[in-house]
XYZ file of C-alpha atoms in Angstrom:
438
model
C 17.857 23.104 4.732
C 17.817 25.002 1.535
C 15.089 24.978 -1.629
C 17.335 24.670 -4.658
C 15.264 24.385 -7.639
C 14.783 20.829 -8.359
C 15.780 22.017 -12.530
C 18.758 23.327 -11.023
C 22.269 21.264 -11.563
C 23.230 20.955 -8.369
C 22.757 19.312 -5.440
C 18.745 19.659 -4.666
C 18.573 19.436 -0.024
C 15.772 18.622 2.032
C 14.947 18.029 5.044
C 13.120 14.735 4.276
C 13.240 12.400 0.482
C 10.934 9.884 0.735
C 11.541 7.321 -2.317
C 8.259 6.211 -3.488
C 5.267 8.026 -4.485
C 2.309 5.212 -3.343
C 0.119 5.820 -1.003
C 1.991 5.851 2.251
C 5.166 7.628 0.844
C 2.711 10.612 -0.199
C 0.714 10.244 3.491
C 4.639 10.345 4.763
C 5.500 13.580 2.719
C 2.277 15.118 3.116
C 3.104 14.798 6.661
C 6.712 15.628 7.089
C 6.150 19.083 4.907
C 2.615 20.114 7.260
C 5.457 20.134 10.349
C 7.405 22.377 8.575
C 10.168 20.134 7.025
C 11.227 20.326 3.307
C 10.172 17.677 1.598
C 11.323 15.873 -1.658
C 8.848 13.217 -2.903
C 10.471 10.338 -6.061
C 8.734 8.555 -7.477
C 8.971 6.579 -11.135
C 5.571 7.288 -12.626
C 4.314 10.590 -13.973
C 1.578 9.884 -11.072
C 1.222 8.934 -7.557
C -0.777 6.420 -5.780
C 1.554 3.349 -6.356
C -0.723 0.289 -5.639
C -3.655 2.869 -5.241
C -3.698 3.661 -8.531
C -0.610 1.950 -10.947
C -1.898 -1.639 -9.047
C -5.514 -0.536 -9.863
C -6.571 -2.140 -6.197
C -9.541 0.144 -6.566
C -10.939 -0.488 -2.921
C -8.844 0.998 0.672
C -10.166 -1.848 3.083
C -10.894 -2.279 7.046
C -10.993 0.323 8.263
C -12.964 -0.992 11.124
C -13.494 -3.710 13.412
C -15.635 -6.323 12.399
C -18.320 -4.522 14.824
C -17.950 -0.975 13.333
C -15.310 0.809 15.818
C -13.011 2.764 13.745
C -9.582 2.335 14.035
C -7.809 4.007 10.662
C -8.911 7.704 9.811
C -6.016 11.183 9.898
C -4.489 11.597 6.160
C -6.029 8.570 5.245
C -9.802 9.785 6.045
C -9.177 12.915 4.502
C -7.807 10.762 1.001
C -11.554 9.341 0.532
C -12.949 12.848 1.550
C -10.972 14.479 -1.043
C -11.702 11.612 -2.942
C -15.857 11.928 -2.270
C -15.171 15.987 -2.964
C -14.044 14.786 -6.518
C -17.283 11.827 -6.813
C -14.808 9.680 -7.147
C -15.600 7.586 -3.817
C -18.597 5.620 -3.544
C -20.226 5.546 -0.274
C -18.632 3.390 3.118
C -19.951 -0.166 3.090
C -20.182 -3.707 4.227
C -19.216 -6.955 1.743
C -18.544 -10.251 1.715
C -15.221 -11.701 0.827
C -15.259 -14.932 -0.495
C -13.557 -16.147 2.179
C -17.141 -15.657 3.460
C -16.161 -13.520 6.169
C -17.233 -9.412 6.145
C -15.292 -6.876 5.336
C -15.845 -2.947 5.215
C -14.251 -1.027 2.862
C -14.028 2.202 0.242
C -14.517 1.611 -3.618
C -13.068 4.156 -5.764
C -11.461 5.106 -8.824
C -8.189 4.929 -9.277
C -8.695 8.212 -11.936
C -9.379 10.251 -9.252
C -7.282 9.345 -6.975
C -4.052 10.628 -8.508
C -5.646 14.218 -8.581
C -6.226 14.136 -5.140
C -2.443 13.313 -4.479
C -1.823 16.087 -6.453
C -3.518 17.926 -4.417
C -2.037 17.183 -1.303
C 1.673 17.081 -2.345
C 0.885 21.193 -3.739
C -1.126 22.401 -0.310
C 1.806 21.252 1.768
C 4.616 22.530 -0.220
C 5.975 19.439 -1.308
C 8.207 19.074 -4.188
C 7.323 15.612 -6.256
C 9.920 14.540 -8.251
C 8.134 12.172 -10.620
C 9.778 10.157 -13.595
C 12.786 9.691 -11.279
C 14.287 6.023 -10.524
C 16.654 5.931 -7.782
C 19.736 4.401 -8.789
C 22.096 4.954 -5.585
C 22.010 5.868 -2.393
C 25.272 7.463 -0.032
C 25.949 6.958 3.805
C 28.435 8.033 6.438
C 28.635 5.738 8.396
C 24.690 4.645 10.055
C 23.558 7.731 8.054
C 21.592 8.306 4.723
C 23.827 11.482 3.611
C 21.747 11.501 -0.384
C 20.243 9.593 -3.130
C 21.536 9.847 -7.067
C 18.125 9.776 -8.822
C 17.911 8.835 -12.740
C 15.354 11.192 -14.310
C 14.536 12.533 -17.480
C 17.407 15.810 -17.543
C 20.315 13.030 -16.610
C 21.042 12.467 -12.587
C 20.711 14.026 -10.237
C 21.660 14.240 -6.396
C 19.213 14.719 -3.357
C 20.933 15.378 -0.158
C 18.767 14.562 2.863
C 18.514 14.902 6.564
C 16.126 11.598 6.612
C 15.203 9.110 4.108
C 11.841 7.549 4.298
C 11.867 4.502 1.569
C 8.456 3.963 1.140
C 9.364 2.194 -2.070
C 7.431 -1.392 -1.565
C 10.103 -3.515 -2.019
C 12.379 -0.822 0.078
C 15.281 -0.155 -2.202
C 16.638 2.015 -0.911
C 17.114 1.056 2.324
C 18.593 -2.179 0.947
C 21.315 0.250 -1.108
C 21.746 1.912 2.480
C 23.139 -1.923 3.531
C 20.096 -2.608 6.127
C 19.812 -6.354 6.858
C 16.161 -7.895 6.226
C 13.638 -10.501 7.313
C 13.725 -14.452 6.136
C 11.028 -16.271 5.758
C 10.575 -19.063 7.408
C 10.301 -22.777 7.005
C 7.509 -23.285 4.953
C 7.088 -19.515 4.130
C 6.385 -17.928 0.574
C 6.441 -14.521 -0.226
C 2.709 -13.923 -1.524
C 1.957 -13.303 -5.419
C 1.810 -10.746 -6.987
C -1.992 -9.725 -8.924
C -2.390 -7.819 -12.131
C -6.183 -5.882 -11.423
C -8.024 -5.516 -15.038
C -11.445 -3.124 -15.355
C -14.675 -5.195 -17.120
C -17.848 -4.195 -18.036
C -20.621 -3.430 -18.288
C -22.055 -5.299 -15.809
C -25.736 -5.386 -14.281
C -24.878 -4.983 -11.031
C -28.458 -6.047 -9.679
C -27.916 -9.615 -11.045
C -24.683 -10.034 -10.333
C -24.944 -8.638 -6.732
C -28.426 -11.564 -6.581
C -26.117 -14.516 -7.190
C -25.809 -15.601 -3.604
C -22.398 -16.612 -1.812
C -22.560 -19.717 -2.644
C -23.415 -19.684 -5.912
C -20.442 -17.658 -6.657
C -18.466 -19.855 -4.822
C -19.368 -22.295 -7.421
C -18.157 -20.399 -10.068
C -15.354 -19.470 -9.227
C -14.346 -23.089 -8.212
C -15.029 -24.417 -10.961
C -13.799 -21.544 -13.474
C -10.667 -22.188 -11.089
C -10.737 -26.374 -12.100
C -11.894 -25.045 -16.225
C -8.136 -23.446 -16.030
C -10.361 -19.489 -16.415
C -9.961 -18.562 -13.713
C -6.012 -18.379 -11.741
C -7.603 -18.885 -9.033
C -10.997 -19.623 -7.107
C -12.410 -15.858 -6.803
C -14.391 -13.463 -8.133
C -14.005 -10.667 -6.169
C -14.561 -7.499 -7.354
C -14.639 -3.841 -6.814
C -17.520 -1.369 -8.952
C -16.252 1.492 -10.412
C -17.898 5.052 -9.139
C -20.256 6.511 -11.121
C -20.272 3.754 -14.002
C -21.481 -0.056 -15.044
C -17.429 -1.304 -14.763
C -15.596 -3.325 -12.360
C -11.704 -4.045 -11.059
C -11.602 -7.535 -10.494
C -8.419 -9.196 -8.292
C -9.116 -12.590 -9.435
C -4.907 -13.819 -10.844
C -2.314 -14.850 -9.057
C 1.107 -14.610 -9.958
C 3.889 -15.934 -7.818
C 7.588 -14.268 -7.852
C 10.021 -12.457 -5.861
C 9.445 -8.893 -7.542
C 12.711 -7.755 -6.938
C 13.806 -9.846 -9.678
C 13.512 -7.365 -13.019
C 12.911 -10.521 -15.196
C 10.214 -11.566 -13.122
C 9.269 -8.974 -12.717
C 8.397 -7.847 -16.413
C 7.818 -11.936 -17.303
C 4.411 -11.671 -14.589
C 3.261 -8.763 -16.783
C 2.999 -9.989 -19.219
C 1.066 -13.765 -17.907
C -1.051 -11.643 -15.399
C -2.554 -9.827 -18.373
C -2.650 -12.611 -19.800
C -4.923 -14.335 -16.656
C -7.041 -10.877 -16.874
C -8.145 -12.225 -20.524
C -8.877 -15.695 -19.873
C -10.342 -14.351 -16.700
C -12.503 -11.651 -18.323
C -13.429 -14.478 -21.234
C -15.080 -16.554 -18.510
C -16.925 -14.067 -16.624
C -18.892 -13.214 -19.710
C -19.810 -16.382 -20.197
C -20.482 -17.879 -16.797
C -21.752 -15.224 -14.379
C -24.829 -13.669 -14.730
C -25.270 -10.254 -15.370
C -21.651 -10.287 -16.422
C -22.732 -11.195 -20.439
C -21.965 -7.768 -22.243
C -19.616 -6.967 -19.890
C -15.154 -7.274 -21.821
C -12.221 -6.672 -20.716
C -12.195 -2.714 -20.449
C -8.455 -1.951 -18.620
C -5.701 -3.076 -17.278
C -3.767 -2.272 -14.316
C -0.412 0.048 -15.309
C 1.404 -2.503 -12.955
C 1.282 -5.993 -11.225
C -0.129 -5.279 -7.667
C 2.511 -6.499 -5.603
C 1.994 -7.828 -1.774
C 5.607 -8.993 -0.219
C 9.037 -8.602 -1.506
C 11.402 -7.470 1.323
C 11.192 -6.540 4.717
C 12.964 -4.706 6.589
C 14.513 -5.939 9.928
C 13.522 -3.473 12.569
C 13.986 -2.303 15.743
C 11.448 -4.752 16.945
C 9.894 -7.124 14.541
C 6.022 -7.260 14.380
C 4.638 -10.482 14.936
C 1.537 -12.069 14.429
C 1.126 -13.405 17.974
C 0.973 -9.498 18.734
C -1.688 -9.087 16.747
C -3.572 -11.705 17.435
C -2.984 -10.428 21.502
C -3.320 -8.067 20.853
C 0.382 -6.807 22.689
C -0.347 -2.488 23.356
C 2.843 -1.113 22.560
C 3.813 2.304 24.301
C 4.768 4.094 21.208
C 2.225 2.191 18.818
C 1.881 4.842 15.781
C -0.872 2.881 14.118
C -3.701 0.464 14.391
C -5.729 -1.659 12.005
C -8.045 -4.584 11.905
C -7.480 -6.038 8.434
C -7.460 -10.388 8.742
C -3.845 -12.064 8.555
C -5.104 -12.936 4.334
C -2.263 -15.227 3.063
C -2.733 -15.662 -0.438
C -1.023 -19.086 -1.098
C 2.162 -19.297 -4.324
C 0.020 -22.074 -5.737
C -3.472 -22.666 -5.854
C -6.908 -21.379 -5.585
C -7.239 -21.118 -1.793
C -6.370 -17.878 0.642
C -5.065 -18.446 4.270
C -7.071 -16.152 6.645
C -6.853 -15.549 9.997
C -10.477 -13.181 11.261
C -10.580 -10.771 14.006
C -12.817 -10.960 16.521
C -15.733 -8.142 16.892
C -13.804 -5.556 18.524
C -10.133 -6.760 17.622
C -7.703 -3.730 16.868
C -3.785 -4.249 17.072
C -1.381 -1.461 16.991
C 1.812 -0.611 14.773
C 4.542 0.573 16.984
C 6.824 2.440 16.184
C 10.062 0.368 16.316
C 8.666 -1.333 13.464
C 9.348 1.318 11.076
C 13.401 2.145 12.676
C 16.028 -0.081 10.690
C 17.820 -1.607 12.592
C 21.861 -0.576 10.785
C 20.379 3.290 10.161
C 20.005 6.423 12.699
C 18.023 8.899 9.956
C 15.687 6.319 8.242
C 12.085 4.608 8.215
C 10.305 2.054 6.472
C 6.894 2.063 5.922
C 4.360 0.531 3.636
C 4.446 -3.540 2.513
C 8.145 -3.654 4.029
C 8.047 -2.773 7.058
C 9.682 -4.954 10.175
C 7.050 -7.453 10.632
C 7.028 -11.804 10.062
C 5.597 -12.751 6.983
C 2.268 -14.158 8.712
C 2.128 -10.437 10.531
C 2.867 -8.728 7.063
C -0.168 -10.497 5.464
C -2.558 -7.775 7.780
C -0.743 -4.750 8.164
C 0.245 -4.620 4.779
C -3.457 -3.502 3.296
C -2.522 0.616 1.843
C -5.734 1.646 4.793
C -3.066 0.695 7.368
C 0.028 0.896 4.894
C -1.516 5.456 4.742
C -1.535 5.583 8.623
C 2.013 4.705 9.106
C 3.054 7.109 6.804
C 1.479 9.533 8.049
C 2.780 8.923 11.942
C 6.264 8.235 9.586
C 6.527 11.934 7.656
C 5.476 13.272 11.471
C 8.301 11.464 12.648
C 10.667 12.270 10.118
C 9.777 16.380 10.408
C 10.709 15.836 13.946
C 13.987 14.793 13.914
C 15.509 16.010 11.104
C 13.858 19.717 12.906
C 15.967 18.560 16.361
C 19.546 17.759 14.659
C 21.843 18.977 17.045
C 24.837 20.901 15.844
C 27.282 17.854 14.043
C 25.020 15.312 14.810
C 22.557 14.884 12.638
C 18.626 13.726 12.454
C 18.405 10.891 14.794
C 15.166 9.062 14.496
C 15.167 7.200 17.204
C 15.781 10.412 19.867
C 11.387 11.255 18.627
C 9.862 12.069 21.406
C 7.341 9.433 21.360
C 4.766 10.985 23.503
C 5.343 13.846 21.276
C 4.922 12.115 18.022
C 1.345 10.484 19.127
C 0.206 14.509 20.391
C 0.841 15.101 17.046
C -0.926 12.244 15.168
C -4.187 12.119 17.493
C -4.388 16.160 16.582
C -4.273 15.358 12.745
C -6.431 12.257 13.500
C -5.355 9.738 13.648
C -6.400 6.785 15.785
C -3.739 4.736 17.259
C -5.274 1.793 19.189
């Protein structure tokens, strides 16, 4: 398709339009562009990264199985290499979670990640459309034909071959008429979190606190109302004595605009109270204070699209081997309940990894669209494992290649068909790109 200047008043055409510039969407855009597709990446903020930057989650978890076998690499690994080149990531390490289970991670600086994603997008030829909010979606039958986005210059029309919805809330697929999965009996949306930066911390003293002592402090903080949940989980900021804390709890449906705004306000209140508790009661933190709030609350779950395959927890736990697997993971089933201070946690075995099939990216009602990130086709319990950013980057990598393949093979008058992508060729391209599929 064409390559009109985005500054013009005409419709902009692209082989692939990615809606949402979080890490899943950015990886999809970069992967598609590296396959030769023309790509426009639509993002509401003036920077990329989503929960990884605006949400300040500040660590990429679960690259490996318990015994150290790598299950996520590819573009996600490139992100970390580039972060390190900027001095923006700490070394890969293992730590103990608030549940008492071990987890591996890479702690990084969210501000530096913005630069890394800028570089990857620019070098691959993706056209970033920042400060742009989705207005509506045009469809003809089972095909998405275009989007309209609201920009500083007014409403801009985008014509596309393939849509990749990486908006988290699956806003574009919602407007395109996709079907979504319902919560089951007794299930509730996982709560959101307002990350906050706190420091300085004496990490030698803080790190010397035993697991039992830390758990007791967290339980006391929750009982006294200083903490919104019984946890003191943090990520150290590289080259600093600060940490980002992940300890608030906001039970909302983040697709409800009034509730989302209320959660941002309540999240900052919770963070302020938590920072006061930490300074008063946690060894090594007495000189610290709240330094910053995340730009937005970090949302774990909203809409889950109904895809050609609905991935289940049973399939993760078995694990089922899928012929169309396009990503792998080992993160546990980790459900933050909407109320209370506890956590439902189902660990994986030492060498346990699971797969994510391509069919879980394909909305049942559409022919030229894919969904990536935390809105892919999975049960509530399965999503609690596969929603994390490392796995989302791996799935985005796969979706980008698939979208480019679909756009390239569109027949005369047929248009792009995501179900016509040759899965063996897709998997081969992923392996050539360093991805791990099992």
